[in-house]
Amino acid sequence: MTSSKGLRSQYDDVWLMDGVRTPFADYNTVLGLVSPTDLGIKVAREVFRRTAVSPAAVDIVVAGSMAQASFDAYLLARHIGIYSGVPVEVPAHLVQRVCGTGMEAILAAADSIKLGKAALGLVVGTESMSRNPVAAYTHRGGFRMGQVEFKDFLWESLLDTCPNVTMGTSSETLAKQYKVSREDADHFAAQSFDRAIAAQKSCFLSGEIVPLVSEPFELPGYHARGIRLPKKVESFGQDSHVRPSPIAVLAKLPPSFGGVQTAGNSSGIVDGAAATLVASGPFLREHSHPPLAKVVAGAVVGVPPEIMGIGPVPAIRAVLEAGGLRLDQIDRFEINEAFAAQTLACQRELQLDPSKLNVNGGAIAIGHPLAATGVRLAITLARELKRLGGRYGISSACIGGGQGIALLVENASAQ
Ligand SMILES: CC(C)(COP(=O)(O)OP(=O)(O)OC[C@H]1O[C@@H](n2cnc3c(N)ncnc32)[C@H](O)[C@@H]1OP(=O)(O)O)[C@@H](O)C(=O)NCCC(=O)NCCS
């Protein structure tokens, strides 16, 4: 599958300066009551601390969050900017490309830099899956007997009403098309957990994580806000969905969507946030902080909604075209593991070497906080390229509604 349509962009001198994320928490647990705005403020403050870049240098704030997870959710991007120290004169906006939101936010900042509108962008993807509201859309005028509409937004939003297919069912369709068996899916999931456990043990994952504690975010003249963890939880520092998951255990879990997908081989539902600073070359060279990676190209394409999970295939082909590279020149791939069968379908279609794909585990083990995922994938990929001494990497995600997005980065120190 390739696409002549879609958006492709290429960048000559745009950089990811650094990146950081919160640990991801199983939904309804330790971060269950924390606003995604506060998770976003935390990672934004931390990326400024790690780079020693002043928030006063930021020209644009781009943030993403899917769920309307607080009453002030419309203002999420603005509040993340202001409470992380970005001057009030600097504009902020939200982007939304469903599971591709984090990568879209990076591309939006990169585009602004390429166009000469900005030299430094603060990019944040943040999601509270827990605080997806229980919502109703039809009661502004009151209730009619027996016609109360309140529904669980988290559950309902995983159904695409266009083809009338849930995200999980779309993966089952790909499982049939690409002959992914239950054993294949469980094997892939067990490997994701194993790799994430190894990446925790080697401290690779902790390198991109800022531990959370209860803390206020104060701002003179404005309302104080902050993170409050549950009583008796002093700090939270490690992804909680990661756990030993041998195939024999995974094999016993019941199907969640009538086929090969289960709770063990689908992406974990978690809360979390991630941030990165996207900088122009001149800005980067004025600062002593070594860059995380060069942004080479981006692409986003559409695919049939009923097989939304295949989106990374044409997106990766498009981003290679935009960057002028071949698949065999790519040292590492991060494809979001929305579902095992979906990721395996992409791997089979692209004939990707499994030893280059999601080598530190993926969303099956670590979890998939929708808007934060794209930023996490980009950060993890860039850090892995550095660790490996590899040159090029691609991160990609499938997107509910039927799209795929991909980001091509280069490890500057491997040139
Ligand atoms: C698949 C899915 C429906 C499962 O939801 P769930 O049933 O609420 O999942 P739970 O976490 O409660 O897990 C169910 C059971 O499996 C067990 N389980 C989950 N992962 C496991 C693992 N790795 N090893 C062992 N057991 C595991 C749980 O312990 C639980 O056991 P219990 O019933 O005895 O308590 C949900 O995770 C999902 O929809 N994921 C995909 C989200 C999505 O679509 N994102 C967007 C992508 S486009």
XYZ file of N, CA and C in Angstrom, residues 22-229:
624
model
N 6.507 11.789 31.493
C 6.156 11.238 32.805
C 6.223 9.722 32.690
N 6.307 9.033 33.817
C 6.007 7.602 33.745
C 4.535 7.457 33.367
N 4.201 6.375 32.662
C 2.807 6.146 32.275
C 2.142 5.240 33.327
N 0.950 5.649 33.746
C 0.248 4.938 34.821
C -1.009 4.267 34.291
N -1.227 3.022 34.662
C -2.480 2.355 34.290
C -3.652 3.254 34.660
N -4.636 3.309 33.768
C -5.727 4.257 34.000
C -6.473 3.902 35.278
N -6.965 4.971 35.880
C -7.702 4.843 37.141
C -6.809 4.433 38.306
N -5.522 4.698 38.186
C -4.644 4.394 39.329
C -4.008 5.704 39.813
N -2.698 5.729 39.892
C -2.020 6.805 40.629
C -2.220 8.198 40.021
N -2.394 8.264 38.689
C -2.599 9.582 38.062
C -4.071 9.821 37.711
N -4.929 8.954 38.197
C -6.338 8.966 37.788
C -7.051 10.285 38.032
N -6.597 11.062 39.012
C -7.283 12.325 39.302
C -6.470 13.543 38.872
N -5.339 13.317 38.235
C -4.472 14.450 37.854
C -4.885 14.969 36.476
N -5.005 16.279 36.364
C -5.375 16.876 35.073
C -4.242 16.703 34.069
N -4.569 16.450 32.794
C -3.510 16.353 31.781
C -2.767 17.673 31.618
N -3.407 18.776 31.961
C -2.702 20.069 31.895
C -1.535 20.055 32.874
N -1.762 19.547 34.079
C -0.678 19.520 35.073
C 0.428 18.545 34.677
N 0.061 17.415 34.088
C 1.109 16.500 33.584
C 1.925 17.212 32.506
N 1.240 17.995 31.674
C 1.919 18.730 30.609
C 2.829 19.816 31.165
N 2.369 20.521 32.194
C 3.204 21.559 32.814
C 4.474 20.926 33.382
N 4.296 19.779 34.006
C 5.452 19.109 34.633
C 6.527 18.775 33.593
N 6.121 18.156 32.474
C 7.130 17.762 31.481
C 7.711 18.985 30.771
N 6.910 20.026 30.606
C 7.434 21.253 29.980
C 8.487 21.879 30.885
N 8.168 22.007 32.183
C 9.163 22.570 33.114
C 10.441 21.739 33.108
N 10.268 20.423 33.045
C 11.434 19.547 33.109
C 12.305 19.653 31.854
N 11.693 19.820 30.691
C 12.517 19.905 29.477
C 13.299 21.220 29.460
N 12.723 22.269 30.052
C 13.504 23.514 30.189
C 14.656 23.302 31.171
N 14.374 22.593 32.264
C 15.425 22.360 33.273
C 16.572 21.553 32.662
N 16.217 20.494 31.930
C 17.260 19.612 31.390
C 18.118 20.286 30.327
N 17.520 21.188 29.563
C 18.272 21.821 28.475
C 18.910 23.132 28.910
N 18.491 23.654 30.060
C 18.911 24.999 30.506
C 18.511 26.070 29.490
N 17.468 25.769 28.707
C 16.905 26.782 27.804
C 15.851 27.555 28.590
N 15.863 28.871 28.467
C 14.869 29.672 29.182
C 13.523 29.574 28.467
N 12.436 29.383 29.232
C 11.111 29.398 28.588
C 10.841 30.720 27.885
N 11.567 31.768 28.288
C 11.388 33.081 27.640
C 11.813 33.038 26.172
N 12.580 32.023 25.777
C 13.048 31.943 24.382
C 12.007 31.316 23.448
N 10.938 30.761 24.018
C 9.953 30.042 23.192
C 9.143 31.015 22.334
N 8.912 30.619 21.067
C 8.117 31.448 20.149
C 6.728 30.873 19.923
N 6.578 29.576 20.138
C 5.297 28.927 19.849
C 5.123 27.738 20.787
N 3.912 27.586 21.316
C 3.589 26.420 22.132
C 2.559 25.603 21.351
N 2.865 24.331 21.132
C 1.916 23.435 20.467
C 1.668 22.264 21.397
N 0.422 22.014 21.704
C 0.106 20.903 22.600
C -1.030 20.076 22.015
N -1.133 18.856 22.503
C -2.209 17.979 22.072
C -2.745 17.200 23.242
N -4.051 16.983 23.232
C -4.711 16.142 24.240
C -6.050 15.761 23.647
N -6.355 14.485 23.639
C -7.598 14.054 22.981
C -8.822 14.247 23.856
N -8.767 13.727 25.064
C -9.961 13.757 25.915
C -10.220 15.164 26.428
N -11.470 15.543 26.520
C -11.810 16.780 27.239
C -11.788 16.391 28.710
N -10.571 16.354 29.268
C -10.389 15.685 30.554
C -10.424 16.628 31.749
N -10.793 17.888 31.525
C -10.993 18.818 32.640
C -11.883 19.935 32.111
N -12.486 20.687 33.025
C -13.368 21.756 32.563
C -12.588 22.870 31.871
N -11.280 22.969 32.153
C -10.478 23.991 31.477
C -9.678 23.413 30.299
N -10.188 22.301 29.746
C -9.429 21.601 28.696
C -9.228 22.455 27.442
N -10.156 23.353 27.134
C -9.974 24.199 25.940
C -8.685 25.003 26.050
N -8.271 25.272 27.273
C -7.143 26.179 27.506
C -5.854 25.420 27.800
N -5.872 24.118 27.577
C -4.744 23.267 27.969
C -3.404 23.765 27.412
N -3.362 24.046 26.126
C -2.073 24.459 25.518
C -1.604 25.775 26.134
N -2.548 26.674 26.306
C -2.219 27.991 26.863
C -1.719 27.856 28.303
N -2.398 27.034 29.081
C -2.008 26.888 30.487
C -0.652 26.191 30.618
N -0.392 25.223 29.758
C 0.920 24.559 29.819
C 2.013 25.584 29.534
N 1.799 26.426 28.544
C 2.789 27.458 28.237
C 2.984 28.410 29.405
N 1.903 28.983 29.878
C 2.008 30.024 30.919
C 2.613 29.452 32.201
N 2.125 28.293 32.638
C 2.608 27.752 33.924
C 4.006 27.128 33.812
N 4.500 26.960 32.598
C 5.885 26.477 32.506
C 6.856 27.643 32.300
N 6.337 28.872 32.307
C 7.215 30.042 32.271
C 7.327 30.727 30.924
N 6.595 30.222 29.935
C 6.619 30.870 28.618
C 5.904 32.226 28.747
N 6.468 33.280 28.183
C 5.851 34.603 28.336
C 4.405 34.643 27.819
N 3.571 35.455 28.451
C 2.150 35.503 28.059
C 1.967 35.984 26.622
N 2.943 36.684 26.088
C 2.809 37.187 24.709
C 2.910 36.060 23.668
N 3.409 34.902 24.076
C 3.671 33.810 23.122
C 2.392 32.993 22.904
N 1.982 32.813 21.641
C 0.740 32.084 21.382
C 0.886 30.569 21.594
N -0.263 29.946 21.844
C -0.281 28.491 22.070
C -1.503 27.923 21.374
N -1.352 26.752 20.771
C -2.544 26.123 20.184
C -2.523 24.610 20.362
N -3.725 24.046 20.276
C -3.905 22.595 20.377
C -3.985 22.004 18.986
N -3.384 20.831 18.792
C -3.601 20.102 17.546
C -4.269 18.771 17.887
N -4.942 18.201 16.905
C -5.653 16.949 17.144
C -5.558 16.079 15.914
N -4.787 15.027 15.963
C -4.802 14.016 14.908
C -4.882 12.647 15.578
N -5.781 12.557 16.506
C -6.090 11.335 17.241
C -4.778 10.700 17.734
N -4.493 9.451 17.412
C -3.291 8.809 17.951
C -2.012 9.372 17.328
N -2.155 10.194 16.296
C -0.984 10.828 15.685
C -0.741 12.228 16.225
N -1.493 12.620 17.249
C -1.451 14.002 17.739
C -0.050 14.449 18.159
N 0.662 13.643 18.912
C 1.978 14.055 19.406
C 2.945 14.320 18.266
N 2.908 13.429 17.260
C 3.808 13.632 16.116
C 3.362 14.831 15.294
N 2.042 14.999 15.187
C 1.517 16.165 14.471
C 1.973 17.456 15.155
N 1.992 17.460 16.479
C 2.418 18.657 17.220
C 3.889 18.971 16.917
N 4.712 17.923 16.846
C 6.130 18.134 16.492
C 6.223 18.723 15.081
N 5.445 18.156 14.146
C 5.496 18.640 12.761
C 4.984 20.073 12.663
N 3.978 20.410 13.474
C 3.446 21.782 13.440
C 4.528 22.770 13.877
N 5.257 22.423 14.929
C 6.339 23.306 15.380
C 7.454 23.356 14.329
N 7.773 22.191 13.756
C 8.834 22.145 12.728
C 8.445 22.990 11.518
N 7.163 22.940 11.132
C 6.700 23.748 9.997
C 6.859 25.240 10.296
N 6.509 25.639 11.515
C 6.634 27.061 11.878
C 8.089 27.511 11.814
N 8.982 26.610 12.223
C 10.409 26.945 12.172
C 10.875 27.022 10.720
N 10.443 26.055 9.921
C 10.837 26.040 8.505
C 10.351 27.307 7.789
N 9.164 27.749 8.155
C 8.599 28.946 7.521
C 9.208 30.233 8.056
N 10.069 30.108 9.060
C 10.715 31.295 9.617
C 9.846 32.055 10.598
N 8.728 31.422 11.024
C 7.844 32.116 11.961
C 8.318 31.971 13.400
N 9.146 30.966 13.656
C 9.586 30.682 15.032
C 10.986 30.100 15.005
N 11.700 30.264 16.116
C 13.018 29.632 16.258
C 12.977 28.507 17.283
N 12.007 28.578 18.196
C 11.913 27.547 19.230
C 10.453 27.253 19.550
N 10.100 25.974 19.500
C 8.744 25.551 19.838
C 8.743 24.612 21.032
N 7.829 24.856 21.955
C 7.579 23.900 23.043
C 6.444 23.000 22.582
N 6.704 21.692 22.565
C 5.699 20.724 22.105
C 5.372 19.771 23.246
N 4.086 19.636 23.529
C 3.650 18.743 24.615
C 2.480 17.892 24.136
N 2.570 16.594 24.376
C 1.422 15.708 24.191
C 1.052 15.166 25.557
N -0.203 15.263 25.925
C -0.589 14.844 27.275
C -1.972 14.233 27.252
N -2.162 13.222 28.065
C -3.455 12.530 28.016
C -3.809 11.943 29.361
N -5.001 12.229 29.800
C -5.565 11.473 30.906
C -6.673 10.599 30.342
N -6.355 9.330 30.133
C -7.396 8.405 29.677
C -8.420 8.223 30.803
N -7.930 8.313 32.060
C -8.817 8.128 33.216
C -9.915 9.167 33.268
N -9.552 10.404 32.908
C -10.503 11.494 33.081
C -11.339 11.734 31.840
N -11.341 10.776 30.888
C -12.329 10.847 29.827
C -13.684 10.987 30.502
N -14.472 11.956 30.106
C -15.714 12.190 30.858
C -16.790 11.153 30.572
N -17.741 11.079 31.471
C -19.008 10.403 31.174
C -19.904 11.530 30.665
N -20.270 11.462 29.391
C -20.800 12.659 28.730
C -22.158 12.421 28.087
N -22.844 13.527 27.862
C -24.093 13.510 27.100
C -24.092 14.727 26.193
N -24.601 14.556 24.978
C -24.574 15.661 24.020
C -25.947 16.235 23.727
N -26.974 15.611 24.223
C -28.319 15.974 23.743
C -29.221 16.509 24.850
N -28.635 16.845 26.003
C -29.503 17.215 27.125
C -29.499 18.700 27.442
N -28.989 19.513 26.554
C -29.018 20.959 26.794
C -30.451 21.422 27.038
N -31.371 20.815 26.318
C -32.781 21.218 26.448
C -33.546 20.411 27.478
N -32.897 19.504 28.203
C -33.582 18.718 29.234
C -33.624 17.241 28.884
N -34.355 16.476 29.679
C -34.412 15.016 29.528
C -35.826 14.585 29.141
N -35.935 13.599 28.276
C -37.229 12.941 28.066
C -37.165 11.595 28.752
N -38.270 11.164 29.265
C -38.302 9.929 30.039
C -37.714 8.759 29.239
N -36.799 8.045 29.846
C -36.221 6.859 29.183
C -35.201 7.202 28.117
N -34.895 8.483 27.961
C -33.951 8.832 26.893
C -32.758 9.610 27.436
N -32.159 9.054 28.471
C -30.967 9.674 29.036
C -29.757 9.108 28.295
N -28.865 9.995 27.852
C -27.824 9.563 26.917
C -26.436 9.373 27.534
N -26.243 9.629 28.839
C -24.885 9.620 29.390
C -24.129 8.345 29.011
N -22.925 8.539 28.471
C -22.136 7.369 28.058
C -20.679 7.579 28.443
N -19.944 6.455 28.494
C -18.520 6.480 28.817
C -17.749 6.914 27.563
N -17.236 8.120 27.594
C -16.543 8.657 26.425
C -15.351 7.791 26.037
N -14.652 7.242 27.027
C -13.470 6.419 26.748
C -13.840 5.214 25.892
N -14.919 4.583 26.234
C -15.356 3.397 25.503
C -15.909 3.780 24.132
N -16.794 4.788 24.131
C -17.475 5.176 22.888
C -16.492 5.709 21.852
N -15.433 6.389 22.328
C -14.522 7.029 21.377
C -13.639 6.012 20.665
N -13.638 4.777 21.133
C -12.851 3.745 20.444
C -13.667 3.042 19.354
N -14.866 3.587 19.082
C -15.689 3.110 17.960
C -15.658 4.173 16.873
N -15.296 3.773 15.647
C -15.414 4.692 14.517
C -16.796 4.491 13.919
N -17.662 5.481 14.067
C -19.057 5.338 13.620
C -19.193 5.429 12.099
N -18.120 5.771 11.404
C -18.202 5.838 9.926
C -18.317 4.423 9.339
N -17.321 3.541 9.575
C -17.518 2.158 9.125
C -18.253 1.318 10.171
N -18.553 1.947 11.330
C -19.158 1.257 12.475
C -18.275 0.104 12.958
N -17.018 0.419 13.191
C -16.022 -0.583 13.576
C -15.221 -0.030 14.750
N -14.997 -0.846 15.773
C -14.139 -0.390 16.875
C -12.680 -0.508 16.437
N -11.816 0.185 17.182
C -10.388 0.102 16.862
C -9.926 -1.359 16.952
N -10.391 -2.041 17.980
C -10.004 -3.442 18.166
C -10.468 -4.310 17.004
N -11.700 -4.095 16.537
C -12.220 -4.891 15.425
C -11.442 -4.601 14.144
N -11.007 -3.357 13.980
C -10.219 -3.039 12.771
C -8.917 -3.842 12.778
N -8.385 -4.087 13.980
C -7.171 -4.895 14.069
C -7.471 -6.361 13.761
N -8.649 -6.817 14.158
C -9.036 -8.205 13.827
C -9.125 -8.391 12.309
N -9.593 -7.370 11.607
C -9.662 -7.456 10.143
C -8.252 -7.587 9.571
N -7.326 -6.791 10.124
C -5.935 -6.903 9.652
C -5.349 -8.270 9.999
N -5.731 -8.809 11.165
C -5.233 -10.145 11.545
C -5.632 -11.173 10.488
N -6.865 -11.057 10.010
C -7.319 -12.014 8.975
C -6.568 -11.758 7.662
N -6.460 -10.477 7.287
C -5.815 -10.156 5.997
C -4.352 -10.589 5.972
N -3.671 -10.442 7.106
C -2.223 -10.713 7.139
C -1.906 -12.021 7.860
N -2.957 -12.819 8.087
C -2.796 -14.154 8.679
C -2.002 -14.097 9.987
N -2.406 -13.189 10.859
C -1.781 -13.095 12.186
C -2.587 -13.991 13.127
N -1.954 -15.018 13.661
C -2.651 -15.945 14.556
C -2.625 -15.405 15.987
N -3.401 -16.012 16.862
C -3.364 -15.651 18.283
C -1.954 -15.878 18.842
N -1.314 -16.957 18.395
C 0.046 -17.248 18.870
C 1.014 -16.139 18.428
N 0.850 -15.711 17.173
C 1.714 -14.618 16.681
C 1.517 -13.368 17.530
N 0.260 -13.043 17.806
C -0.051 -11.811 18.559
C 0.496 -11.897 19.980
N 0.323 -13.050 20.617
C 0.825 -13.211 21.988
C 2.349 -13.220 22.024
N 2.952 -13.823 21.013
C 4.422 -13.845 20.944
C 4.945 -12.414 20.823
N 4.285 -11.628 19.966
C 4.710 -10.237 19.779
C 4.527 -9.449 21.082
N 3.413 -9.700 21.777
C 3.148 -8.974 23.030
C 4.162 -9.360 24.102
N 4.435 -10.655 24.211
C 5.410 -11.101 25.219
C 6.767 -10.454 24.970
N 7.114 -10.328 23.690
C 8.387 -9.685 23.335
C 8.367 -8.207 23.711
N 7.227 -7.547 23.507
C 7.111 -6.128 23.876
C 7.330 -5.966 25.386
N 6.679 -6.826 26.175
C 6.868 -6.762 27.636
C 8.317 -7.073 28.005
N 8.883 -8.114 27.397
C 10.280 -8.489 27.717
C 11.239 -7.334 27.423
N 11.038 -6.718 26.261
C 11.936 -5.634 25.866
C 11.773 -4.423 26.797
N 10.535 -4.134 27.182
C 10.313 -2.991 28.089
C 10.921 -3.279 29.463
N 10.789 -4.496 29.925
C 11.390 -4.856 31.231
C 12.909 -4.700 31.151
N 13.479 -5.169 30.043
C 14.941 -5.030 29.878
C 15.332 -3.553 29.826
N 14.521 -2.736 29.171
C 14.828 -1.298 29.060
C 14.651 -0.594 30.407
N 13.771 -1.129 31.237
C 13.675 -0.584 32.610
C 14.917 -0.972 33.398
N 15.281 -2.248 33.286
C 16.432 -2.739 34.076
C 17.721 -2.044 33.683
N 17.884 -1.766 32.397
C 19.134 -1.129 31.935
C 19.113 0.383 32.169
N 17.988 0.888 32.707
C 17.794 2.335 32.960
C 17.656 3.137 31.676
N 17.438 2.442 30.534
C 17.182 3.204 29.306
C 15.899 4.020 29.451
N 14.841 3.385 29.920
C 13.562 4.112 30.012
C 13.609 5.210 31.065
N 14.285 4.972 32.169
C 14.307 6.017 33.204
C 15.008 7.283 32.710
N 15.850 7.142 31.683
C 16.525 8.307 31.123
C 15.583 9.309 30.485
N 14.397 8.844 30.097
C 13.454 9.778 29.460
C 12.290 10.131 30.386
N 12.364 9.647 31.628
C 11.233 9.819 32.550
C 11.578 10.803 33.657
N 10.646 11.703 33.958
C 10.796 12.525 35.157
C 9.817 11.964 36.208
N 10.340 11.540 37.350
C 9.442 11.007 38.379
C 8.486 12.095 38.873
N 7.304 11.670 39.267
C 6.280 12.629 39.728
C 6.149 12.573 41.241
N 5.977 13.748 41.838
C 5.629 13.857 43.253
C 4.471 14.842 43.336
N 3.822 14.903 44.492
C 2.808 15.943 44.665
C 3.529 17.274 44.736
N 3.098 18.227 43.919
C 3.766 19.531 43.943
C 2.840 20.600 43.383
N 2.960 21.813 43.944
C 2.159 22.911 43.396
C 2.871 23.566 42.220
N 2.099 24.092 41.286
C 2.655 24.932 40.222
C 2.138 26.340 40.470
N 3.025 27.173 41.046
C 2.601 28.521 41.402
C 3.022 29.519 40.349
N 2.227 30.547 40.203
C 2.508 31.578 39.223
C 2.008 32.893 39.809
N 2.927 33.807 40.083
C 2.516 35.048 40.749
C 1.356 35.737 40.021
N 0.330 36.087 40.792
C -0.819 36.795 40.216
C -1.882 35.877 39.643
N -1.588 34.596 39.549
C -2.555 33.652 38.976
C -2.831 32.527 39.969
N -3.842 31.782 39.631
C -4.283 30.677 40.450
C -3.201 29.594 40.549
N -2.888 29.121 41.746
C -1.940 27.998 41.852
C -2.654 26.709 41.439
N -1.936 25.820 40.779
C -2.476 24.502 40.452
C -1.392 23.490 40.750
N -1.500 22.274 40.307
C -0.406 21.356 40.593
C -0.823 19.899 40.509
N 0.128 19.043 40.857
C -0.091 17.593 40.825
C -0.307 17.113 42.251
N -1.375 16.392 42.470
C -1.554 15.775 43.781
C -1.718 14.263 43.593
N -0.735 13.518 44.085
C -0.814 12.054 44.019
C -1.690 11.567 45.166
